[in-house]
Amino acid sequence: MVDNMSKRGFDPLTYRFEDQIPKPGEVTAVADGVFWIRMPMWGRLGHINVWLLRDSDGWTIVDTGVFTEEVQGLWQQIFDKYLDGLPVTRVIATHLHTDHTGNVGWLCNKWNSELWMSRADFYMCKVMAADRPQDVPEQAITFYRRAGFSDEKLDHYRQRFGQFGKSMDPLPAGYRRITDGQYIDIGGREWRAVIGYGHAPEHVCLYCPELKLIIAGDQILPKITPNVSVQPSEPLANPLREWIASCNHFRDILPPTLLVLPAHGSLFEGIHERLTALIDWHEVALEKLYELCETPKRAVDVFPALFKSEITDSSYFPATGEAIAHLHCAQERRILRVEEDDDGVAWWRQA
Ligand SMILES: [Zn+2]
């Protein structure tokens, strides 16, 4: 996730439960049978919000936190204190990223519970976890060289490759598939799966009409825009088109009066305003990108159009993926065009 704060003065969102942020190992009730847990994690975000839902014959957990002994210890504290002697029967992962899936295997083994997930994210997660450090694909090197990576950055990529699987307990062999629009009974209430695209292959959000809330994962965050990236595994993809379409779709089908339960940051009301702001942010970024490409630029040259903060070593990869996502979207809209030089580097300019 890249720091690209979308704050532009007035903030139309209303934040809720800000004085009831759960302490480590504690829960905060935010609706009937819906409990908020906050787990510590690395990086600038510093935390992830995960959810404990009272189910008919036990509990459902939505997202799991990162794969560390600290987080597992906090889960144990919660199990000891808040489960009323009932088991965790189901674990739902909103999407494949390891702050969400890190402890899926551990939880499912511990409780013999089912994993529920979208199909694309289940398999993509398995594939990424199977990458071995020694198997850096040459196509990925070509992809990042095309984006403008220096030899030093390419070495950095080689060193990072194959680490995904180390940051999670392996997923169970089998799972229950969640599809868009699916009805899921949790604790006798109707929850609807709403699938979003652009940040993950098939990101699951869970909307409960009766409770007037939505568990949004990373699909709808306050204050920051989720990373929307092109990856070497699908080098010509246009995830930004899908992302913007998802924001529009969510705004069309969801009522404006929901409480949004995001994976990072504060709970809030104002889902339509937030979706509009997310779309606007990318549209403005595309305009800035167009201006910047008055003279030819590589993907790694266009960060100033997209990010306010300085790009560090750790944010360089997601920033590059996000830059390419914007370039591909601009290319499909025919406002930018691309030419490759003799070294295989792509140079983007106004069409
Ligand atoms: Zn994510």
CSV table of C-alpha atoms and ligand atoms in Angstrom, one decimal:
chain,number,residue,atom,x,y,z
A,1,MET,CA,0.0,0.0,0.0
A,2,VAL,CA,1.5,3.3,-1.0
A,3,ASP,CA,1.2,6.6,0.8
A,4,ASN,CA,-0.9,8.7,-1.5
A,5,MET,CA,-3.1,10.5,0.9
A,6,SER,CA,-6.2,11.7,-0.9
A,7,LYS,CA,-7.0,14.4,1.6
A,8,ARG,CA,-7.7,17.6,-0.2
A,9,GLY,CA,-9.0,19.9,2.5
A,10,PHE,CA,-12.6,19.1,3.5
A,11,ASP,CA,-13.1,15.6,4.7
A,12,PRO,CA,-16.8,14.5,4.1
A,13,LEU,CA,-16.5,11.3,6.2
A,14,THR,CA,-17.9,10.8,9.7
A,15,TYR,CA,-15.6,8.7,11.8
A,16,ARG,CA,-17.2,6.3,14.3
A,17,PHE,CA,-15.9,4.5,17.5
A,18,GLU,CA,-12.8,6.6,17.5
A,19,ASP,CA,-12.7,6.7,21.3
A,20,GLN,CA,-13.3,2.9,21.4
A,21,ILE,CA,-10.3,1.6,19.4
A,22,PRO,CA,-9.8,-1.9,20.8
A,23,LYS,CA,-6.6,-2.4,22.8
A,24,PRO,CA,-4.3,-5.4,21.9
A,25,GLY,CA,-6.1,-8.7,22.8
A,26,GLU,CA,-9.4,-6.9,23.4
A,27,VAL,CA,-12.6,-6.4,21.3
A,28,THR,CA,-15.0,-3.6,20.7
A,29,ALA,CA,-18.6,-4.4,19.9
A,30,VAL,CA,-19.6,-2.2,16.9
A,31,ALA,CA,-23.0,-3.9,16.1
A,32,ASP,CA,-25.1,-6.8,17.4
A,33,GLY,CA,-22.7,-9.8,17.1
A,34,VAL,CA,-20.0,-7.8,15.3
A,35,PHE,CA,-16.7,-7.3,17.2
A,36,TRP,CA,-13.8,-5.2,16.1
A,37,ILE,CA,-10.2,-6.4,16.8
A,38,ARG,CA,-7.1,-4.5,16.0
A,39,MET,CA,-3.8,-6.4,15.4
A,40,PRO,CA,-0.3,-4.9,15.2
A,41,MET,CA,1.6,-5.1,11.9
A,42,TRP,CA,4.7,-3.8,10.3
A,43,GLY,CA,5.2,-0.7,8.2
A,44,ARG,CA,3.6,2.7,8.1
A,45,LEU,CA,0.0,1.3,8.6
A,46,GLY,CA,1.0,-0.2,11.9
A,47,HIS,CA,-2.2,-2.2,12.3
A,48,ILE,CA,-4.9,-4.2,10.6
A,49,ASN,CA,-8.6,-4.3,11.7
A,50,VAL,CA,-10.0,-7.9,11.8
A,51,TRP,CA,-13.5,-9.0,12.8
A,52,LEU,CA,-15.1,-11.6,15.0
A,53,LEU,CA,-18.8,-12.4,14.2
A,54,ARG,CA,-21.1,-14.3,16.4
A,55,ASP,CA,-22.3,-17.2,14.3
A,56,SER,CA,-25.1,-19.8,14.9
A,57,ASP,CA,-23.0,-22.5,16.4
A,58,GLY,CA,-19.8,-20.7,17.1
A,59,TRP,CA,-17.8,-17.8,15.6
A,60,THR,CA,-16.7,-16.5,12.2
A,61,ILE,CA,-13.4,-14.7,11.9
A,62,VAL,CA,-12.9,-12.2,9.0
A,63,ASP,CA,-9.2,-11.7,8.2
A,64,THR,CA,-6.4,-12.9,10.5
A,65,GLY,CA,-3.5,-10.4,10.9
A,66,VAL,CA,0.1,-11.1,10.1
A,67,PHE,CA,1.9,-14.4,10.8
A,68,THR,CA,3.7,-13.6,14.0
A,69,GLU,CA,3.8,-15.1,17.5
A,70,GLU,CA,2.7,-11.8,18.8
A,71,VAL,CA,-0.5,-11.8,16.8
A,72,GLN,CA,-1.2,-15.5,17.6
A,73,GLY,CA,-0.8,-14.7,21.3
A,74,LEU,CA,-3.3,-11.9,21.0
A,75,TRP,CA,-5.8,-14.3,19.2
A,76,GLN,CA,-5.3,-16.7,22.1
A,77,GLN,CA,-6.1,-13.9,24.6
A,78,ILE,CA,-9.3,-13.2,22.7
A,79,PHE,CA,-10.2,-16.9,22.5
A,80,ASP,CA,-9.7,-17.2,26.3
A,81,LYS,CA,-11.9,-14.2,27.1
A,82,TYR,CA,-14.5,-13.6,24.5
A,83,LEU,CA,-15.7,-16.9,22.8
A,84,ASP,CA,-18.2,-18.0,25.5
A,85,GLY,CA,-16.9,-21.5,25.2
A,86,LEU,CA,-17.8,-21.8,21.6
A,87,PRO,CA,-15.5,-22.8,18.7
A,88,VAL,CA,-14.3,-20.8,15.7
A,89,THR,CA,-16.2,-22.6,12.9
A,90,ARG,CA,-15.3,-20.4,9.9
A,91,VAL,CA,-12.5,-18.2,8.8
A,92,ILE,CA,-13.2,-15.8,5.9
A,93,ALA,CA,-10.3,-14.1,4.1
A,94,THR,CA,-11.3,-10.9,2.2
A,95,HIS,CA,-8.3,-11.3,-0.1
A,96,LEU,CA,-4.9,-13.0,-0.5
A,97,HIS,CA,-2.5,-10.4,1.0
A,98,THR,CA,-0.6,-11.8,4.0
A,99,ASP,CA,-1.8,-9.3,6.6
A,100,HIS,CA,-5.3,-10.8,5.9
A,101,THR,CA,-4.3,-14.5,5.3
A,102,GLY,CA,-1.2,-14.8,7.5
A,103,ASN,CA,-2.8,-16.9,10.2
A,104,VAL,CA,-5.5,-18.6,8.1
A,105,GLY,CA,-3.7,-21.9,8.2
A,106,TRP,CA,-3.0,-21.6,12.0
A,107,LEU,CA,-6.6,-20.8,12.8
A,108,CYS,CA,-8.1,-23.4,10.6
A,109,ASN,CA,-5.8,-26.1,12.0
A,110,LYS,CA,-6.4,-25.0,15.6
A,111,TRP,CA,-10.2,-25.0,15.3
A,112,ASN,CA,-10.7,-27.4,12.5
A,113,SER,CA,-12.6,-24.5,10.9
A,114,GLU,CA,-13.5,-24.0,7.2
A,115,LEU,CA,-11.8,-21.4,5.1
A,116,TRP,CA,-14.1,-19.2,2.9
A,117,MET,CA,-12.5,-17.1,0.2
A,118,SER,CA,-12.8,-16.1,-3.5
A,119,ARG,CA,-11.5,-18.7,-5.9
A,120,ALA,CA,-9.0,-16.4,-7.7
A,121,ASP,CA,-7.5,-15.2,-4.4
A,122,PHE,CA,-7.3,-18.7,-3.0
A,123,TYR,CA,-5.3,-20.0,-5.9
A,124,MET,CA,-3.2,-16.9,-6.5
A,125,CYS,CA,-2.2,-17.1,-2.8
A,126,LYS,CA,-1.2,-20.7,-3.2
A,127,VAL,CA,0.8,-19.9,-6.3
A,128,MET,CA,2.6,-17.0,-4.7
A,129,ALA,CA,3.4,-19.0,-1.6
A,130,ALA,CA,5.0,-21.7,-3.8
A,131,ASP,CA,7.5,-19.3,-5.4
A,132,ARG,CA,11.0,-20.3,-4.3
A,133,PRO,CA,13.7,-17.7,-3.9
A,134,GLN,CA,16.0,-19.4,-6.4
A,135,ASP,CA,13.3,-19.4,-9.2
A,136,VAL,CA,13.3,-15.7,-10.2
A,137,PRO,CA,11.6,-15.7,-13.6
A,138,GLU,CA,13.4,-14.1,-16.4
A,139,GLN,CA,10.1,-12.6,-17.6
A,140,ALA,CA,9.8,-10.7,-14.4
A,141,ILE,CA,13.3,-9.2,-14.9
A,142,THR,CA,12.3,-8.2,-18.4
A,143,PHE,CA,9.1,-6.6,-17.0
A,144,TYR,CA,11.0,-4.5,-14.4
A,145,ARG,CA,13.8,-3.6,-16.9
A,146,ARG,CA,11.1,-2.4,-19.2
A,147,ALA,CA,9.7,-0.2,-16.4
A,148,GLY,CA,13.2,1.4,-16.0
A,149,PHE,CA,14.7,-0.5,-13.1
A,150,SER,CA,18.5,0.0,-12.7
A,151,ASP,CA,20.7,-3.1,-12.3
A,152,GLU,CA,20.8,-2.4,-8.6
A,153,LYS,CA,17.0,-2.4,-8.3
A,154,LEU,CA,16.9,-5.6,-10.4
A,155,ASP,CA,19.2,-7.2,-7.9
A,156,HIS,CA,17.0,-6.0,-5.1
A,157,TYR,CA,14.0,-7.7,-6.8
A,158,ARG,CA,16.0,-11.0,-7.1
A,159,GLN,CA,16.7,-10.9,-3.4
A,160,ARG,CA,13.1,-10.2,-2.5
A,161,PHE,CA,11.6,-12.9,-4.7
A,162,GLY,CA,10.0,-15.9,-3.1
A,163,GLN,CA,9.4,-14.4,0.3
A,164,PHE,CA,5.6,-14.4,0.2
A,165,GLY,CA,5.3,-17.9,1.5
A,166,LYS,CA,7.4,-17.1,4.5
A,167,SER,CA,5.0,-14.5,5.7
A,168,MET,CA,2.1,-16.9,6.2
A,169,ASP,CA,1.1,-20.3,7.5
A,170,PRO,CA,0.2,-22.4,4.5
A,171,LEU,CA,-3.5,-22.3,3.5
A,172,PRO,CA,-5.6,-25.4,4.0
A,173,ALA,CA,-5.8,-27.8,1.0
A,174,GLY,CA,-9.4,-27.1,0.5
A,175,TYR,CA,-11.8,-24.1,0.9
A,176,ARG,CA,-15.4,-22.9,0.3
A,177,ARG,CA,-15.7,-20.6,-2.6
A,178,ILE,CA,-17.3,-17.1,-2.2
A,179,THR,CA,-18.8,-15.6,-5.4
A,180,ASP,CA,-20.2,-12.2,-6.1
A,181,GLY,CA,-23.7,-11.6,-4.8
A,182,GLN,CA,-23.6,-14.8,-2.8
A,183,TYR,CA,-25.8,-15.0,0.3
A,184,ILE,CA,-23.9,-16.1,3.4
A,185,ASP,CA,-25.8,-16.8,6.6
A,186,ILE,CA,-23.8,-15.6,9.6
A,187,GLY,CA,-25.5,-15.9,12.9
A,188,GLY,CA,-28.9,-16.1,11.3
A,189,ARG,CA,-28.4,-12.8,9.4
A,190,GLU,CA,-28.1,-12.3,5.7
A,191,TRP,CA,-24.7,-11.1,4.5
A,192,ARG,CA,-24.0,-10.5,0.9
A,193,ALA,CA,-20.6,-11.0,-0.8
A,194,VAL,CA,-19.7,-8.0,-3.0
A,195,ILE,CA,-16.6,-8.7,-5.1
A,196,GLY,CA,-14.2,-5.8,-6.0
A,197,TYR,CA,-11.4,-5.8,-8.5
A,198,GLY,CA,-8.1,-3.9,-8.9
A,199,HIS,CA,-6.4,-4.3,-5.6
A,200,ALA,CA,-6.6,-8.1,-5.5
A,201,PRO,CA,-7.9,-10.7,-8.0
A,202,GLU,CA,-11.3,-11.0,-6.4
A,203,HIS,CA,-11.6,-9.0,-3.2
A,204,VAL,CA,-14.5,-10.1,-1.0
A,205,CYS,CA,-16.5,-7.4,0.9
A,206,LEU,CA,-19.3,-8.5,3.2
A,207,TYR,CA,-22.5,-6.4,3.3
A,208,CYS,CA,-25.1,-6.9,6.0
A,209,PRO,CA,-28.3,-5.0,5.0
A,210,GLU,CA,-30.0,-5.6,8.4
A,211,LEU,CA,-27.0,-4.2,10.4
A,212,LYS,CA,-26.4,-1.5,7.8
A,213,LEU,CA,-22.7,-2.2,7.7
A,214,ILE,CA,-20.1,-3.5,5.3
A,215,ILE,CA,-16.8,-5.3,6.1
A,216,ALA,CA,-14.7,-3.6,3.4
A,217,GLY,CA,-11.2,-5.1,3.7
A,218,ASP,CA,-8.8,-3.1,1.6
A,219,GLN,CA,-11.4,-2.3,-1.1
A,220,ILE,CA,-12.6,0.9,0.6
A,221,LEU,CA,-10.2,2.5,3.0
A,222,PRO,CA,-10.5,6.0,4.6
A,223,LYS,CA,-7.6,8.4,3.9
A,224,ILE,CA,-5.4,6.2,1.8
A,225,THR,CA,-6.0,4.6,-1.6
A,226,PRO,CA,-5.2,0.9,-1.8
A,227,ASN,CA,-2.4,-0.2,-4.0
A,228,VAL,CA,-3.5,-0.9,-7.6
A,229,SER,CA,-0.7,-2.6,-9.4
A,230,VAL,CA,0.4,-4.3,-12.6
A,231,GLN,CA,2.4,-7.4,-11.7
A,232,PRO,CA,4.9,-9.4,-13.9
A,233,SER,CA,2.4,-12.4,-13.8
A,234,GLU,CA,0.0,-10.3,-16.0
A,235,PRO,CA,2.2,-7.7,-17.5
A,236,LEU,CA,-0.3,-6.1,-19.9
A,237,ALA,CA,-3.2,-5.9,-17.4
A,238,ASN,CA,-5.3,-2.8,-16.8
A,239,PRO,CA,-6.3,-3.1,-13.1
A,240,LEU,CA,-7.0,0.6,-12.7
A,241,ARG,CA,-9.9,0.3,-15.2
A,242,GLU,CA,-11.2,-2.5,-13.1
A,243,TRP,CA,-10.7,-0.6,-9.9
A,244,ILE,CA,-12.6,2.5,-11.1
A,245,ALA,CA,-15.4,0.2,-12.4
A,246,SER,CA,-15.6,-1.5,-9.0
A,247,CYS,CA,-15.8,1.9,-7.2
A,248,ASN,CA,-18.7,2.9,-9.5
A,249,HIS,CA,-20.4,-0.5,-9.1
A,250,PHE,CA,-20.2,-0.3,-5.3
A,251,ARG,CA,-21.6,3.2,-5.3
A,252,ASP,CA,-24.5,2.0,-7.6
A,253,ILE,CA,-25.5,-1.0,-5.5
A,254,LEU,CA,-24.8,0.0,-1.9
A,255,PRO,CA,-26.9,2.4,0.1
A,256,PRO,CA,-25.2,5.6,1.3
A,257,THR,CA,-25.9,5.1,4.9
A,258,LEU,CA,-23.7,2.2,5.8
A,259,LEU,CA,-21.1,1.9,8.5
A,260,VAL,CA,-17.9,1.0,6.8
A,261,LEU,CA,-15.5,-1.4,8.6
A,262,PRO,CA,-12.2,-1.1,6.7
A,263,ALA,CA,-9.1,-3.2,7.2
A,264,HIS,CA,-6.9,-0.2,8.0
A,265,GLY,CA,-7.8,3.1,9.8
A,266,SER,CA,-11.0,4.3,11.4
A,267,LEU,CA,-14.6,3.0,11.0
A,268,PHE,CA,-16.6,5.6,9.1
A,269,GLU,CA,-19.9,6.7,7.4
A,270,GLY,CA,-19.9,8.3,4.0
A,271,ILE,CA,-19.3,5.3,1.7
A,272,HIS,CA,-20.5,7.1,-1.5
A,273,GLU,CA,-18.4,10.2,-0.7
A,274,ARG,CA,-15.4,7.9,-0.2
A,275,LEU,CA,-15.9,6.0,-3.4
A,276,THR,CA,-16.3,9.2,-5.3
A,277,ALA,CA,-13.0,10.5,-3.7
A,278,LEU,CA,-11.2,7.3,-4.6
A,279,ILE,CA,-12.3,7.6,-8.3
A,280,ASP,CA,-11.4,11.3,-8.3
A,281,TRP,CA,-7.9,10.7,-6.9
A,282,HIS,CA,-7.0,8.4,-9.8
A,283,GLU,CA,-8.6,10.6,-12.4
A,284,VAL,CA,-6.5,13.5,-11.2
A,285,ALA,CA,-3.5,11.3,-11.1
A,286,LEU,CA,-4.1,10.4,-14.8
A,287,GLU,CA,-4.3,14.1,-15.7
A,288,LYS,CA,-1.0,14.8,-13.9
A,289,LEU,CA,0.5,11.8,-15.6
A,290,TYR,CA,-0.5,13.2,-19.0
A,291,GLU,CA,1.1,16.5,-18.2
A,292,LEU,CA,4.3,14.9,-17.0
A,293,CYS,CA,4.6,12.8,-20.2
A,294,GLU,CA,4.9,15.9,-22.4
A,295,THR,CA,8.4,14.6,-22.7
A,296,PRO,CA,9.1,10.8,-22.7
A,297,LYS,CA,9.1,9.1,-19.3
A,298,ARG,CA,9.7,5.6,-18.0
A,299,ALA,CA,7.4,4.1,-15.4
A,300,VAL,CA,9.9,4.9,-12.6
A,301,ASP,CA,10.0,8.6,-13.7
A,302,VAL,CA,6.3,9.3,-13.1
A,303,PHE,CA,6.2,8.8,-9.3
A,304,PRO,CA,5.8,12.6,-8.8
A,305,ALA,CA,2.4,12.5,-10.6
A,306,LEU,CA,1.1,9.8,-8.2
A,307,PHE,CA,2.8,10.1,-4.8
A,308,LYS,CA,3.3,13.0,-2.5
A,309,SER,CA,5.8,11.3,-0.2
A,310,GLU,CA,9.2,10.1,-1.1
A,311,ILE,CA,9.5,6.6,-2.5
A,312,THR,CA,11.7,4.5,-0.3
A,313,ASP,CA,13.3,1.1,-1.0
A,314,SER,CA,10.4,-0.8,0.4
A,315,SER,CA,7.7,1.3,-1.4
A,316,TYR,CA,9.6,1.2,-4.8
A,317,PHE,CA,8.0,-2.0,-6.0
A,318,PRO,CA,4.4,-1.2,-5.2
A,319,ALA,CA,5.0,2.3,-6.5
A,320,THR,CA,6.3,0.9,-9.8
A,321,GLY,CA,3.3,-1.4,-10.1
A,322,GLU,CA,0.9,1.4,-9.4
A,323,ALA,CA,2.7,3.7,-11.9
A,324,ILE,CA,2.4,1.0,-14.6
A,325,ALA,CA,-1.3,0.6,-13.7
A,326,HIS,CA,-1.9,4.3,-14.4
A,327,LEU,CA,0.2,4.2,-17.6
A,328,HIS,CA,-1.8,1.2,-19.0
A,329,CYS,CA,-5.1,2.9,-18.2
A,330,ALA,CA,-3.9,6.1,-19.9
A,331,GLN,CA,-2.8,4.0,-22.9
A,332,GLU,CA,-6.1,2.3,-23.2
A,333,ARG,CA,-7.8,5.7,-23.1
A,334,ARG,CA,-5.5,6.7,-25.9
A,335,ILE,CA,-4.0,9.7,-24.1
A,336,LEU,CA,-0.6,8.2,-23.8
A,337,ARG,CA,1.5,6.0,-26.2
A,338,VAL,CA,4.6,3.9,-25.6
A,339,GLU,CA,7.7,3.1,-27.5
A,340,GLU,CA,10.4,0.6,-26.5
A,341,ASP,CA,14.1,1.5,-26.9
A,342,ASP,CA,16.9,-0.9,-28.0
A,343,ASP,CA,17.4,-1.9,-24.3
A,344,GLY,CA,13.8,-2.9,-23.9
A,345,VAL,CA,12.9,0.1,-21.8
A,346,ALA,CA,9.4,1.5,-22.3
A,347,TRP,CA,9.1,5.3,-22.8
A,348,TRP,CA,5.7,6.9,-22.4
A,349,ARG,CA,4.6,10.2,-24.0
A,350,GLN,CA,1.4,12.1,-24.9
A,351,ALA,CA,-0.5,10.5,-27.7
B,1,ZN,ZN,-4.5,-5.9,0.5
